[in-house]
Amino acid sequence: QVQLVESGGGLVQAGESLRLSCTASKSIFSIRTMGWYRQPPGKQRELVAQIFSRDTTNYADSVKGRFTISRDNAKNTIYLQMNSLKPEDTAVYYCNSVPYLSYWGQGTQVTVSA
């Protein structure tokens, strides 16, 4: 059964930090590149960070140097450490494989106030 459960979002002020977590079913996690996506209000969903099976990472230019993706294979969990948050980071954040599956979790809301 496919499962993606995101958590850790919240309301913060600009410059603060948050750490998101996503637990995925083992069938997804063990064989796929995993990523964090976000969907700002009124905009399309975008990939912001991805981590490959050997922990190589890649980031969108908009978050490079501020966000860090990591994974704990024993827990089937990926994380997104978000530092120096900006109002434009406000979005619902989702995890999924890369490329993504048709199934999405509920996401976690991140709101950054100016």
XYZ file of N, CA and C in Angstrom:
342
model
N 0.842 -1.192 0.000
C 0.000 0.000 0.000
C 0.881 1.246 0.000
N 0.564 2.168 -0.896
C 1.326 3.404 -0.995
C 0.944 4.318 0.161
N 1.948 4.888 0.815
C 1.698 5.801 1.930
C 2.748 6.896 1.943
N 2.292 8.117 2.037
C 3.163 9.281 2.171
C 2.538 10.185 3.223
N 3.264 10.426 4.306
C 2.723 11.223 5.404
C 3.722 12.333 5.738
N 3.316 13.564 5.469
C 4.159 14.729 5.730
C 3.762 15.398 7.045
N 4.752 16.003 7.702
C 4.486 16.726 8.953
C 5.569 17.766 9.188
N 5.308 18.652 10.148
C 6.326 19.610 10.551
C 6.109 21.036 10.101
N 5.079 21.270 9.318
C 4.822 22.626 8.860
C 4.326 23.513 9.982
N 4.149 24.792 9.660
C 3.656 25.733 10.650
C 3.759 27.153 10.173
N 3.488 28.068 11.085
C 3.563 29.501 10.804
C 4.810 30.055 11.479
N 5.675 30.658 10.689
C 6.917 31.234 11.219
C 7.123 32.614 10.617
N 8.049 33.336 11.199
C 8.419 34.633 10.653
C 9.606 34.485 9.700
N 9.744 35.437 8.819
C 10.872 35.426 7.886
C 12.190 35.333 8.658
N 13.083 34.489 8.145
C 14.374 34.291 8.774
C 14.438 33.100 9.715
N 13.280 32.592 10.083
C 13.243 31.443 10.994
C 13.388 30.129 10.226
N 13.350 29.021 10.985
C 13.583 27.701 10.406
C 12.443 26.744 10.724
N 12.309 25.738 9.883
C 11.391 24.622 10.108
C 12.049 23.354 9.590
N 11.632 22.250 10.156
C 12.100 20.955 9.676
C 10.885 20.091 9.357
N 10.771 19.716 8.103
C 9.682 18.865 7.659
C 10.127 17.408 7.651
N 9.158 16.532 7.883
C 9.407 15.095 7.843
C 8.388 14.437 6.925
N 8.799 13.353 6.302
C 7.890 12.569 5.458
C 8.243 11.107 5.613
N 7.242 10.338 6.012
C 7.409 8.898 6.095
C 6.703 8.268 4.909
N 7.433 7.412 4.202
C 6.887 6.777 3.005
C 6.863 5.271 3.189
N 5.981 4.641 2.447
C 5.963 3.190 2.493
C 7.278 2.664 1.906
N 7.690 1.548 2.428
C 8.998 1.005 2.070
C 9.095 0.728 0.584
N 7.991 0.383 -0.033
C 7.995 0.041 -1.447
C 8.403 1.232 -2.310
N 8.092 2.434 -1.822
C 8.491 3.641 -2.538
C 9.919 4.014 -2.164
N 10.147 4.042 -0.880
C 11.374 4.626 -0.360
C 12.615 3.876 -0.777
N 12.530 2.587 -0.821
C 13.750 1.795 -0.986
C 14.278 1.778 -2.411
N 13.441 2.065 -3.376
C 13.882 1.905 -4.752
C 13.859 3.191 -5.556
N 13.487 4.287 -4.893
C 13.304 5.496 -5.677
C 14.037 6.698 -5.105
N 14.386 7.599 -6.030
C 14.794 8.929 -5.619
C 13.593 9.612 -4.984
N 13.823 10.289 -3.876
C 12.740 10.974 -3.168
C 12.921 12.478 -3.255
N 11.808 13.159 -3.189
C 11.888 14.608 -3.319
C 10.854 15.328 -2.493
N 11.110 16.597 -2.266
C 10.139 17.507 -1.661
C 9.628 18.442 -2.758
N 8.323 18.549 -2.807
C 7.657 19.437 -3.737
C 6.897 20.482 -2.917
N 6.564 21.589 -3.552
C 5.707 22.566 -2.885
C 4.749 23.196 -3.882
N 3.605 23.621 -3.367
C 2.603 24.290 -4.196
C 2.188 25.578 -3.514
N 2.709 26.712 -3.979
C 2.301 28.000 -3.427
C 0.853 28.297 -3.796
N 0.207 29.182 -3.087
C -1.193 29.512 -3.392
C -1.349 29.985 -4.829
N -2.262 29.357 -5.554
C -2.556 29.764 -6.911
C -1.514 29.401 -7.943
N -0.537 28.595 -7.568
C 0.535 28.241 -8.492
C 0.653 26.722 -8.626
N 1.445 26.309 -9.594
C 1.628 24.882 -9.820
C 2.613 24.290 -8.825
N 2.496 23.012 -8.638
C 3.419 22.298 -7.779
C 4.797 22.248 -8.433
N 5.847 22.411 -7.621
C 7.209 22.398 -8.125
C 8.103 21.547 -7.235
N 9.104 20.959 -7.848
C 10.097 20.180 -7.116
C 11.151 21.132 -6.571
N 11.419 21.068 -5.274
C 12.407 21.975 -4.685
C 13.671 21.267 -4.224
N 13.584 19.979 -3.930
C 14.779 19.257 -3.461
C 14.594 17.777 -3.729
N 15.677 17.114 -4.066
C 15.612 15.676 -4.280
C 16.881 15.014 -3.744
N 16.718 13.771 -3.327
C 17.844 13.009 -2.800
C 17.846 11.637 -3.460
N 18.990 11.269 -3.978
C 19.129 10.023 -4.700
C 19.526 8.910 -3.734
N 19.554 7.717 -4.243
C 19.751 6.561 -3.375
C 21.089 6.595 -2.651
N 22.080 7.250 -3.207
C 23.390 7.333 -2.565
C 23.603 8.690 -1.905
N 22.484 9.343 -1.583
C 22.478 10.595 -0.825
C 23.009 11.804 -1.590
N 23.179 11.675 -2.876
C 23.428 12.869 -3.683
C 22.163 13.713 -3.673
N 22.335 15.022 -3.615
C 21.170 15.899 -3.540
C 21.180 16.929 -4.661
N 19.994 17.474 -4.892
C 19.855 18.512 -5.899
C 18.749 19.453 -5.447
N 18.920 20.749 -5.711
C 17.978 21.755 -5.224
C 17.580 22.729 -6.324
N 16.364 23.227 -6.186
C 15.954 24.335 -7.038
C 16.763 25.569 -6.655
N 17.004 26.424 -7.631
C 17.799 27.624 -7.366
C 17.191 28.492 -6.260
N 15.874 28.483 -6.171
C 15.198 29.340 -5.201
C 15.454 28.947 -3.752
N 15.890 27.717 -3.518
C 16.104 27.257 -2.139
C 17.542 26.847 -1.875
N 18.364 26.856 -2.893
C 19.751 26.413 -2.755
C 20.474 27.244 -1.702
N 21.177 26.568 -0.805
C 21.899 27.246 0.263
C 21.074 27.490 1.510
N 19.753 27.288 1.425
C 18.878 27.501 2.581
C 18.204 26.215 3.037
N 17.891 25.335 2.105
C 17.195 24.077 2.412
C 18.179 22.920 2.296
N 17.962 21.909 3.146
C 18.769 20.697 3.097
C 17.857 19.483 3.195
N 17.969 18.604 2.223
C 17.191 17.368 2.229
C 18.080 16.234 2.729
N 17.489 15.346 3.503
C 18.232 14.192 4.018
C 17.269 13.021 4.139
N 17.828 11.841 4.350
C 16.981 10.648 4.452
C 17.505 9.727 5.531
N 16.578 9.013 6.159
C 16.904 7.973 7.125
C 16.298 6.692 6.577
N 17.128 5.872 5.967
C 16.615 4.675 5.315
C 15.985 3.699 6.305
N 16.512 3.652 7.509
C 15.967 2.732 8.503
C 14.540 3.088 8.893
N 14.186 4.366 8.765
C 12.857 4.830 9.158
C 11.973 5.122 7.954
N 12.482 4.890 6.744
C 11.727 5.226 5.520
C 11.259 6.679 5.557
N 12.138 7.544 6.008
C 11.762 8.944 6.229
C 12.747 9.877 5.539
N 12.212 10.925 4.947
C 13.057 11.997 4.442
C 12.717 13.278 5.200
N 13.669 14.176 5.238
C 13.526 15.426 5.967
C 13.848 16.594 5.043
N 13.318 17.732 5.407
C 13.683 18.964 4.724
C 13.935 20.015 5.795
N 15.189 20.341 6.002
C 15.554 21.408 6.914
C 15.511 22.716 6.143
N 14.670 23.625 6.594
C 14.479 24.891 5.895
C 14.936 26.031 6.797
N 15.973 26.708 6.382
C 16.521 27.835 7.133
C 16.310 29.136 6.360
N 16.429 30.220 7.072
C 16.290 31.549 6.451
C 15.043 31.626 5.582
N 13.944 31.223 6.149
C 12.699 31.173 5.392
C 12.261 32.562 4.946
N 11.636 32.598 3.778
C 11.155 33.832 3.175
C 9.653 33.725 2.947
N 8.969 34.848 2.856
C 7.518 34.787 2.582
C 7.197 34.005 1.302
N 8.065 34.060 0.321
C 7.807 33.331 -0.925
C 7.976 31.818 -0.782
N 8.409 31.361 0.378
C 8.448 29.921 0.642
C 7.094 29.400 1.113
N 6.154 30.291 1.334
C 4.816 29.893 1.760
C 4.186 28.974 0.732
N 3.779 27.786 1.179
C 3.230 26.774 0.265
C 2.798 25.561 1.075
N 2.090 24.674 0.401
C 1.887 23.337 0.947
C 3.031 22.473 0.426
N 3.701 21.795 1.331
C 4.855 20.978 0.987
C 4.471 19.503 0.995
N 4.904 18.807 -0.058
C 4.619 17.393 -0.235
C 5.920 16.638 -0.482
N 5.925 15.381 -0.116
C 7.013 14.515 -0.547
C 6.450 13.503 -1.541
N 7.345 13.023 -2.371
C 6.974 11.989 -3.342
C 8.254 11.477 -3.958
N 8.148 10.469 -4.752
C 9.328 10.006 -5.468
C 9.586 10.958 -6.633
N 10.752 10.787 -7.243
C 11.098 11.567 -8.424
C 11.455 10.589 -9.534
N 10.721 10.552 -10.642
C 9.491 11.300 -10.893
C 8.370 10.876 -9.955
N 7.376 11.742 -9.819
C 6.365 11.506 -8.797
C 5.346 10.461 -9.229
N 4.787 9.838 -8.185
C 3.700 8.895 -8.382
C 2.383 9.662 -8.481
N 1.345 9.001 -8.956
C 0.044 9.652 -9.048
C -0.569 9.874 -7.672
N -0.133 9.116 -6.676
C -0.653 9.286 -5.310
C 0.130 10.380 -4.591
N -0.606 11.270 -3.897
C 0.007 12.303 -3.070
C -0.545 12.220 -1.652
N 0.293 12.547 -0.693
C -0.171 12.650 0.682
C -0.945 13.930 0.902
N -1.236 14.228 2.161
C -2.042 15.414 2.460
C -1.221 16.700 2.458
N 0.093 16.557 2.511
C 0.962 17.724 2.542
C 0.991 18.376 3.919
N 1.889 19.338 4.065
C 1.987 20.101 5.302
C 2.155 21.575 4.952
N 1.358 22.418 5.593
C 1.331 23.839 5.256
C 2.479 24.571 5.927
N 3.212 25.335 5.135
C 4.250 26.224 5.649
C 3.851 27.650 5.300
N 3.746 28.483 6.315
C 3.401 29.883 6.109
C 4.477 30.751 6.741
N 5.051 31.619 5.928
C 6.119 32.498 6.397
C 5.634 33.935 6.317
N 5.582 34.586 7.448
C 5.128 35.982 7.491
C 6.326 36.917 7.376
N 6.065 38.079 6.819
C 7.147 39.054 6.591
C 7.578 39.715 7.896
